[in-house]
Short mmCIF file of C-alpha atoms in Angstrom, two decimals:
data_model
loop_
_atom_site.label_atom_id
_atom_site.label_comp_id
_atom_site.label_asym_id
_atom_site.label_seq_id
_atom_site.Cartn_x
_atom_site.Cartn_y
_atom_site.Cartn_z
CA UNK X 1 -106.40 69.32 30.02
CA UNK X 2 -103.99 70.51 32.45
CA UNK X 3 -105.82 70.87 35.49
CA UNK X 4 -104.19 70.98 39.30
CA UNK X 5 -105.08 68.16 41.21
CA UNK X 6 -104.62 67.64 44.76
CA UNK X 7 -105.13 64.99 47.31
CA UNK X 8 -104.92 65.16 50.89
CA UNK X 9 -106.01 63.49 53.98
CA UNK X 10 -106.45 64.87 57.70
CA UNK X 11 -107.26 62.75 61.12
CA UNK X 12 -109.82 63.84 63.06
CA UNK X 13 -109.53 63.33 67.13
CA UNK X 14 -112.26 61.01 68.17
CA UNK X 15 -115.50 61.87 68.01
CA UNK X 16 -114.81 64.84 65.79
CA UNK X 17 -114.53 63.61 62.58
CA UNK X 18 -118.28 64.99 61.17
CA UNK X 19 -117.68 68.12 62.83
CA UNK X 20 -114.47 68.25 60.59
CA UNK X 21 -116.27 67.14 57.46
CA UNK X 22 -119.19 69.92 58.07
CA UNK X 23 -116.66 72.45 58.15
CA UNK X 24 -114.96 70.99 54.89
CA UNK X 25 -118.39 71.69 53.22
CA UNK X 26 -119.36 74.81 54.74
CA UNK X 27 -116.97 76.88 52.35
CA UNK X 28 -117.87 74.90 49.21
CA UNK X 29 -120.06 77.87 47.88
CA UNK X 30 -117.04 80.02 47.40
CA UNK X 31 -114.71 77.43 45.34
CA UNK X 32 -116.03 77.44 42.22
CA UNK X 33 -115.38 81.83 41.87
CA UNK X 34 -112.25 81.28 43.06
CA UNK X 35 -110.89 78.82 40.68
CA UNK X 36 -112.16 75.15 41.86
CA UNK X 37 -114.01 72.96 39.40
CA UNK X 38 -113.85 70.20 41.79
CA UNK X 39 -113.97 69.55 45.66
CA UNK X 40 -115.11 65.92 47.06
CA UNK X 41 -114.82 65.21 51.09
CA UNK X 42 -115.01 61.27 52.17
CA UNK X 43 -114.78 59.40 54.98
CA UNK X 44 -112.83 56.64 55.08
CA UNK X 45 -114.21 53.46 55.40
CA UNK X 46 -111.38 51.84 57.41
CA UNK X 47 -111.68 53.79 60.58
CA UNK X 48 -113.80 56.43 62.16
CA UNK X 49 -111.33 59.46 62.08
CA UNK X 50 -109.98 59.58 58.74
CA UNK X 51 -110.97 62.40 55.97
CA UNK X 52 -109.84 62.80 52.29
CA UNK X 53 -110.21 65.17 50.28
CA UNK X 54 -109.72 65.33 46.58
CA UNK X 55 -109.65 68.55 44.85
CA UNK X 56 -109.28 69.79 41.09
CA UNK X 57 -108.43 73.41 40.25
CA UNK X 58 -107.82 75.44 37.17
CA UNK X 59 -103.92 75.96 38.21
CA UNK X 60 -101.63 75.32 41.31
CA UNK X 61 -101.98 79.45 41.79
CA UNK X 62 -105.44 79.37 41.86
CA UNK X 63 -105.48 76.62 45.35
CA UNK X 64 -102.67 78.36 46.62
CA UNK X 65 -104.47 82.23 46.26
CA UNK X 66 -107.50 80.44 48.16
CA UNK X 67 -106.02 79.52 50.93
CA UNK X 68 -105.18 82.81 51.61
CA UNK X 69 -108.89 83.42 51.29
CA UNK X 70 -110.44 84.90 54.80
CA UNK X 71 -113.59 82.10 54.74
CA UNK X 72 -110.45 79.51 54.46
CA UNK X 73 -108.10 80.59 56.82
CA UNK X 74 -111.25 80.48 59.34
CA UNK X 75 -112.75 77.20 58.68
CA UNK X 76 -108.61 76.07 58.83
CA UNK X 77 -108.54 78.09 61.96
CA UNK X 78 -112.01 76.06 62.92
CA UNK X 79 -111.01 72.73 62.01
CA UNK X 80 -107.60 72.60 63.24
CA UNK X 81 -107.85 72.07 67.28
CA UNK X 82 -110.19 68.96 66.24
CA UNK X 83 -107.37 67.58 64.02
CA UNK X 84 -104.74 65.18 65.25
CA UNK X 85 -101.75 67.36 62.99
CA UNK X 86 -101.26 63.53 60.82
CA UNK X 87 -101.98 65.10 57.19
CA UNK X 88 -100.82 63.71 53.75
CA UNK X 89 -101.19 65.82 50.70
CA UNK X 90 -100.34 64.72 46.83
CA UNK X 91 -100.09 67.54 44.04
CA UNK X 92 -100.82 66.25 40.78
CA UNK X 93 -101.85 66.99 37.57
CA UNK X 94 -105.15 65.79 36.19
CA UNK X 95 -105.05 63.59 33.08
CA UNK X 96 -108.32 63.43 32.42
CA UNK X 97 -111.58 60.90 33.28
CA UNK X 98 -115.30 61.16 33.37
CA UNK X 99 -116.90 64.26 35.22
CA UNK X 100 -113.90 66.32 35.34
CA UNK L 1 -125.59 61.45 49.85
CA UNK L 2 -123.95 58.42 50.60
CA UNK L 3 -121.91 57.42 47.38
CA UNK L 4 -119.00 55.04 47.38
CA UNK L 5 -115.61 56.37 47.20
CA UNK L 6 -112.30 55.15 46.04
CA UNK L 7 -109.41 56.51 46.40
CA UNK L 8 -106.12 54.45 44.22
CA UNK L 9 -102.47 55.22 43.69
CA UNK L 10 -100.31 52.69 41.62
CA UNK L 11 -96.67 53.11 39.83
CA UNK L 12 -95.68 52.37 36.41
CA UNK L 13 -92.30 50.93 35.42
CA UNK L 14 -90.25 53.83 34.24
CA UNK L 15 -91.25 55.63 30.95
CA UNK L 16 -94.76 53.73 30.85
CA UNK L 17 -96.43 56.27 32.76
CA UNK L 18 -97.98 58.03 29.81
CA UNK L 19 -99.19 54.47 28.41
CA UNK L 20 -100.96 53.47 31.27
CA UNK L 21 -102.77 56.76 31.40
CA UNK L 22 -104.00 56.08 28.01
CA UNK L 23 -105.64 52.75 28.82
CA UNK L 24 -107.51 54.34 32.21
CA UNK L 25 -108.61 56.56 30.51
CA UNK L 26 -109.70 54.17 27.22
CA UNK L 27 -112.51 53.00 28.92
CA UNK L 28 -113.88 56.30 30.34
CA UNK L 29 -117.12 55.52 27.93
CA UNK L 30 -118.18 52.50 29.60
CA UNK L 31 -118.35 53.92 33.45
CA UNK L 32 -121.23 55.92 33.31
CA UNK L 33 -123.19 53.29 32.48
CA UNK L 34 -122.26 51.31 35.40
CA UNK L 35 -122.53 53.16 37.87
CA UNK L 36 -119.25 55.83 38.19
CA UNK L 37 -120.14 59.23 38.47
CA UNK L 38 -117.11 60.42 38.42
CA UNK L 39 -113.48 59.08 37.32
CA UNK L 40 -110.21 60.86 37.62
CA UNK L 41 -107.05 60.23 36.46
CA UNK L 42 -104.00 62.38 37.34
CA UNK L 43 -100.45 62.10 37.79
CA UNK L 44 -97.95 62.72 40.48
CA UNK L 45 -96.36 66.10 40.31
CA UNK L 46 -93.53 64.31 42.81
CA UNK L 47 -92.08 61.82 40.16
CA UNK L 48 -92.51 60.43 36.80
CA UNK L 49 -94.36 57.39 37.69
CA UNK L 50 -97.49 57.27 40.08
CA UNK L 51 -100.92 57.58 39.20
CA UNK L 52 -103.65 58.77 41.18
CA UNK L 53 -107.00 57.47 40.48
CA UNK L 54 -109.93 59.14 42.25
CA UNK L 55 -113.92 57.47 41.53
CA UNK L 56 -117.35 57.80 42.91
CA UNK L 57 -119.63 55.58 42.53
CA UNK L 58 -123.13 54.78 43.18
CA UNK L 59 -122.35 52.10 45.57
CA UNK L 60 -119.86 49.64 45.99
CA UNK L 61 -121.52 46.90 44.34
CA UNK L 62 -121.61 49.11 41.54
CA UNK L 63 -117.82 49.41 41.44
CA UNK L 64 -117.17 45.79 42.53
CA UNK L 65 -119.70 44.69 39.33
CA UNK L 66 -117.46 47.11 36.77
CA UNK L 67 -114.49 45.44 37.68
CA UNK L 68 -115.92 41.86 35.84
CA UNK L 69 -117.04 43.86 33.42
CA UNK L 70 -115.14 42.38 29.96
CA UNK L 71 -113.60 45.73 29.11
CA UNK L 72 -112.10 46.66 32.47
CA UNK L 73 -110.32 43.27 32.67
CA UNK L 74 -108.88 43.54 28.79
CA UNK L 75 -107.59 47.08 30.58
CA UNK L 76 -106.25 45.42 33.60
CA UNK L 77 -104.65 42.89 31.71
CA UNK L 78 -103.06 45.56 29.39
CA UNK L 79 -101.39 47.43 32.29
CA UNK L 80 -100.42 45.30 34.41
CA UNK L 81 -97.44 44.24 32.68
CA UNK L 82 -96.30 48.05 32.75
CA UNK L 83 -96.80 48.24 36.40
CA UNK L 84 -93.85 47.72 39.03
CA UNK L 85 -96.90 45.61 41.26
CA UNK L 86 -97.12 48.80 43.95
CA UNK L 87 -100.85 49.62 44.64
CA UNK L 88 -102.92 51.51 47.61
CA UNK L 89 -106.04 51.89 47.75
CA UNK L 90 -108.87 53.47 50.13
CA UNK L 91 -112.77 52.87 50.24
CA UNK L 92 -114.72 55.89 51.70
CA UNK L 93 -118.20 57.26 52.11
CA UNK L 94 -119.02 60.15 50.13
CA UNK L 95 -119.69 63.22 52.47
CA UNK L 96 -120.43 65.87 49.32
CA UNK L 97 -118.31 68.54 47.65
CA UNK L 98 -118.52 70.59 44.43
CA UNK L 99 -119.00 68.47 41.60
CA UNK L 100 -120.50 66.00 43.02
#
Protein backbone atom coordinates (compact mmCIF):
# COMPACT_ATOMS: atom_id res chain seq x y z
CA UNK A 1 0.00 0.00 0.00
CA UNK A 2 0.92 3.38 -0.97
CA UNK A 3 -1.89 5.39 -0.13
CA UNK A 4 -1.84 9.50 0.44
CA UNK A 5 -2.49 10.39 3.80
CA UNK A 6 -3.20 13.67 5.12
CA UNK A 7 -3.78 15.31 8.40
CA UNK A 8 -4.92 18.64 9.15
CA UNK A 9 -6.51 20.68 11.77
CA UNK A 10 -8.63 24.05 11.55
CA UNK A 11 -9.94 26.44 14.61
CA UNK A 12 -13.23 27.29 14.62
CA UNK A 13 -14.27 30.98 16.13
CA UNK A 14 -16.39 30.40 19.14
CA UNK A 15 -19.46 29.05 18.96
CA UNK A 16 -18.92 27.83 15.42
CA UNK A 17 -17.17 24.88 15.68
CA UNK A 18 -20.39 22.28 14.77
CA UNK A 19 -21.37 24.53 12.14
CA UNK A 20 -17.76 23.87 10.77
CA UNK A 21 -17.91 20.14 11.35
CA UNK A 22 -21.54 19.93 9.50
CA UNK A 23 -20.06 21.46 6.61
CA UNK A 24 -16.96 19.00 6.78
CA UNK A 25 -19.61 16.20 6.38
CA UNK A 26 -21.93 17.67 4.04
CA UNK A 27 -19.57 16.85 0.96
CA UNK A 28 -18.66 13.34 2.18
CA UNK A 29 -21.00 11.73 -0.52
CA UNK A 30 -18.79 12.90 -3.29
CA UNK A 31 -15.22 11.59 -1.88
CA UNK A 32 -15.28 8.26 -2.45
CA UNK A 33 -15.87 8.92 -6.80
CA UNK A 34 -13.35 11.20 -6.61
CA UNK A 35 -10.58 9.23 -5.21
CA UNK A 36 -11.05 9.17 -1.17
CA UNK A 37 -11.16 5.84 0.62
CA UNK A 38 -11.08 7.60 3.82
CA UNK A 39 -12.37 10.92 5.48
CA UNK A 40 -12.81 11.11 9.51
CA UNK A 41 -13.79 14.73 11.18
CA UNK A 42 -13.19 14.97 15.22
CA UNK A 43 -13.43 17.28 17.68
CA UNK A 44 -10.94 17.73 19.91
CA UNK A 45 -11.34 16.93 23.28
CA UNK A 46 -9.07 19.65 24.75
CA UNK A 47 -11.04 22.67 23.82
CA UNK A 48 -14.26 23.64 22.18
CA UNK A 49 -12.93 25.08 18.79
CA UNK A 50 -10.57 22.67 17.53
CA UNK A 51 -11.29 20.24 14.33
CA UNK A 52 -9.10 17.47 12.75
CA UNK A 53 -9.40 15.90 10.07
CA UNK A 54 -7.68 12.81 8.83
CA UNK A 55 -7.95 11.81 5.32
CA UNK A 56 -6.64 8.80 3.08
CA UNK A 57 -6.66 8.98 -0.72
CA UNK A 58 -5.61 6.81 -3.58
CA UNK A 59 -2.67 9.44 -4.59
CA UNK A 60 -1.56 13.06 -3.63
CA UNK A 61 -3.25 14.02 -7.33
CA UNK A 62 -6.32 12.63 -6.52
CA UNK A 63 -6.80 15.30 -3.00
CA UNK A 64 -5.28 17.88 -4.88
CA UNK A 65 -7.88 17.43 -8.25
CA UNK A 66 -10.72 17.59 -5.44
CA UNK A 67 -10.12 20.54 -4.15
CA UNK A 68 -10.59 22.03 -7.24
CA UNK A 69 -13.94 20.30 -7.14
CA UNK A 70 -17.00 23.05 -7.28
CA UNK A 71 -18.95 21.24 -4.02
CA UNK A 72 -15.31 21.87 -2.29
CA UNK A 73 -14.38 25.13 -3.17
CA UNK A 74 -18.05 26.06 -1.75
CA UNK A 75 -18.18 24.32 1.48
CA UNK A 76 -14.23 25.98 1.73
CA UNK A 77 -15.88 29.15 0.64
CA UNK A 78 -18.70 28.24 3.52
CA UNK A 79 -16.51 27.30 6.21
CA UNK A 80 -13.89 29.80 5.96
CA UNK A 81 -15.40 33.22 7.59
CA UNK A 82 -16.19 30.81 10.72
CA UNK A 83 -12.50 29.77 10.86
CA UNK A 84 -9.89 31.58 12.90
CA UNK A 85 -7.08 31.14 9.63
CA UNK A 86 -4.74 28.79 12.57
CA UNK A 87 -4.54 25.49 10.28
CA UNK A 88 -1.88 22.66 10.43
CA UNK A 89 -1.74 20.12 7.71
CA UNK A 90 0.72 16.83 7.55
CA UNK A 91 1.11 14.88 4.10
CA UNK A 92 2.01 11.46 4.60
CA UNK A 93 2.02 8.27 3.26
CA UNK A 94 -0.06 5.48 4.70
CA UNK A 95 1.78 2.37 5.94
CA UNK A 96 -0.83 0.41 6.58
CA UNK A 97 -3.29 -0.58 9.86
CA UNK A 98 -6.70 -2.01 10.40
CA UNK A 99 -9.69 -0.51 8.30
CA UNK A 100 -7.67 1.18 5.77
CA UNK B 1 -21.79 8.54 16.60
CA UNK B 2 -19.72 9.40 19.32
CA UNK B 3 -16.47 7.20 18.99
CA UNK B 4 -13.18 8.02 20.64
CA UNK B 5 -10.51 9.48 18.65
CA UNK B 6 -6.80 9.61 18.81
CA UNK B 7 -4.76 11.36 17.03
CA UNK B 8 -0.46 10.43 17.72
CA UNK B 9 2.74 11.59 16.11
CA UNK B 10 6.14 10.23 17.50
CA UNK B 11 9.88 10.19 15.88
CA UNK B 12 12.20 7.43 15.47
CA UNK B 13 15.97 7.71 15.87
CA UNK B 14 17.36 7.96 12.41
CA UNK B 15 17.12 4.90 10.04
CA UNK B 16 14.60 3.05 12.52
CA UNK B 17 11.69 4.48 10.98
CA UNK B 18 10.85 1.48 8.86
CA UNK B 19 11.32 -0.85 12.10
CA UNK B 20 9.03 0.81 14.15
CA UNK B 21 6.41 0.71 11.46
CA UNK B 22 6.73 -2.95 11.45
CA UNK B 23 5.96 -3.43 15.14
CA UNK B 24 2.63 -0.92 14.92
CA UNK B 25 1.61 -2.54 12.60
CA UNK B 26 2.52 -6.33 14.21
CA UNK B 27 -0.24 -6.16 16.34
CA UNK B 28 -2.93 -4.92 13.89
CA UNK B 29 -4.71 -8.54 14.65
CA UNK B 30 -5.37 -7.98 18.15
CA UNK B 31 -7.31 -4.37 17.87
CA UNK B 32 -10.40 -5.36 16.54
CA UNK B 33 -11.07 -7.34 19.19
CA UNK B 34 -10.71 -4.66 21.64
CA UNK B 35 -12.37 -2.27 20.62
CA UNK B 36 -10.36 -0.18 17.51
CA UNK B 37 -12.24 0.25 14.57
CA UNK B 38 -9.89 1.65 12.81
CA UNK B 39 -5.89 1.95 13.03
CA UNK B 40 -3.62 3.86 10.77
CA UNK B 41 -0.21 4.03 10.41
CA UNK B 42 1.55 6.43 7.99
CA UNK B 43 4.62 8.26 7.64
CA UNK B 44 5.70 11.80 7.26
CA UNK B 45 6.17 12.86 3.71
CA UNK B 46 8.32 15.98 5.47
CA UNK B 47 11.28 13.80 6.82
CA UNK B 48 12.50 10.39 7.33
CA UNK B 49 11.44 9.93 10.81
CA UNK B 50 7.84 10.75 12.20
CA UNK B 51 5.02 8.60 12.37
CA UNK B 52 1.55 9.43 12.34
CA UNK B 53 -0.80 7.21 14.06
CA UNK B 54 -4.51 7.85 13.56
CA UNK B 55 -7.30 5.28 15.76
CA UNK B 56 -10.93 5.15 16.51
CA UNK B 57 -12.17 3.50 18.97
CA UNK B 58 -15.27 2.50 20.62
CA UNK B 59 -14.65 4.53 23.61
CA UNK B 60 -11.87 5.54 25.54
CA UNK B 61 -11.95 2.94 28.02
CA UNK B 62 -11.67 0.75 25.21
CA UNK B 63 -8.37 2.28 24.13
CA UNK B 64 -7.11 2.94 27.69
CA UNK B 65 -7.90 -1.16 28.40
CA UNK B 66 -5.71 -2.13 24.99
CA UNK B 67 -2.91 -0.36 26.19
CA UNK B 68 -2.47 -3.17 29.37
CA UNK B 69 -3.18 -5.48 27.07
CA UNK B 70 0.17 -8.03 27.16
CA UNK B 71 0.86 -7.62 23.47
CA UNK B 72 0.72 -3.83 23.17
CA UNK B 73 3.22 -3.46 26.05
CA UNK B 74 5.80 -6.30 24.47
CA UNK B 75 5.27 -3.59 21.35
CA UNK B 76 5.86 -0.60 23.44
CA UNK B 77 8.70 -2.04 24.99
CA UNK B 78 10.16 -3.03 21.54
CA UNK B 79 10.06 0.57 20.20
CA UNK B 80 10.78 2.53 22.57
CA UNK B 81 14.36 2.04 22.50
CA UNK B 82 14.22 3.19 18.70
CA UNK B 83 12.42 6.28 19.59
CA UNK B 84 14.25 9.78 20.17
CA UNK B 85 11.36 10.17 23.37
CA UNK B 86 9.27 13.00 21.13
CA UNK B 87 5.48 12.21 21.30
CA UNK B 88 2.03 14.32 20.73
CA UNK B 89 -0.90 13.21 21.05
CA UNK B 90 -4.72 14.43 20.77
CA UNK B 91 -8.04 12.82 22.16
CA UNK B 92 -11.18 13.80 20.11
CA UNK B 93 -14.82 12.95 19.64
CA UNK B 94 -15.68 11.31 16.56
CA UNK B 95 -18.02 13.61 14.42
CA UNK B 96 -18.32 10.92 11.25
CA UNK B 97 -16.63 10.73 7.85
CA UNK B 98 -16.27 8.09 5.10
CA UNK B 99 -15.06 5.02 6.45
CA UNK B 100 -16.17 5.27 9.47
Amino acid sequence: MAAYGYIGSMKAKPGHRDDVVSILLSGVDHLREAGCDLYIVSTSDADDVTIWVTEVWQSKAHHDASLQLPETKAAISEAMPMLTGEFSSRELTVAGGLGV
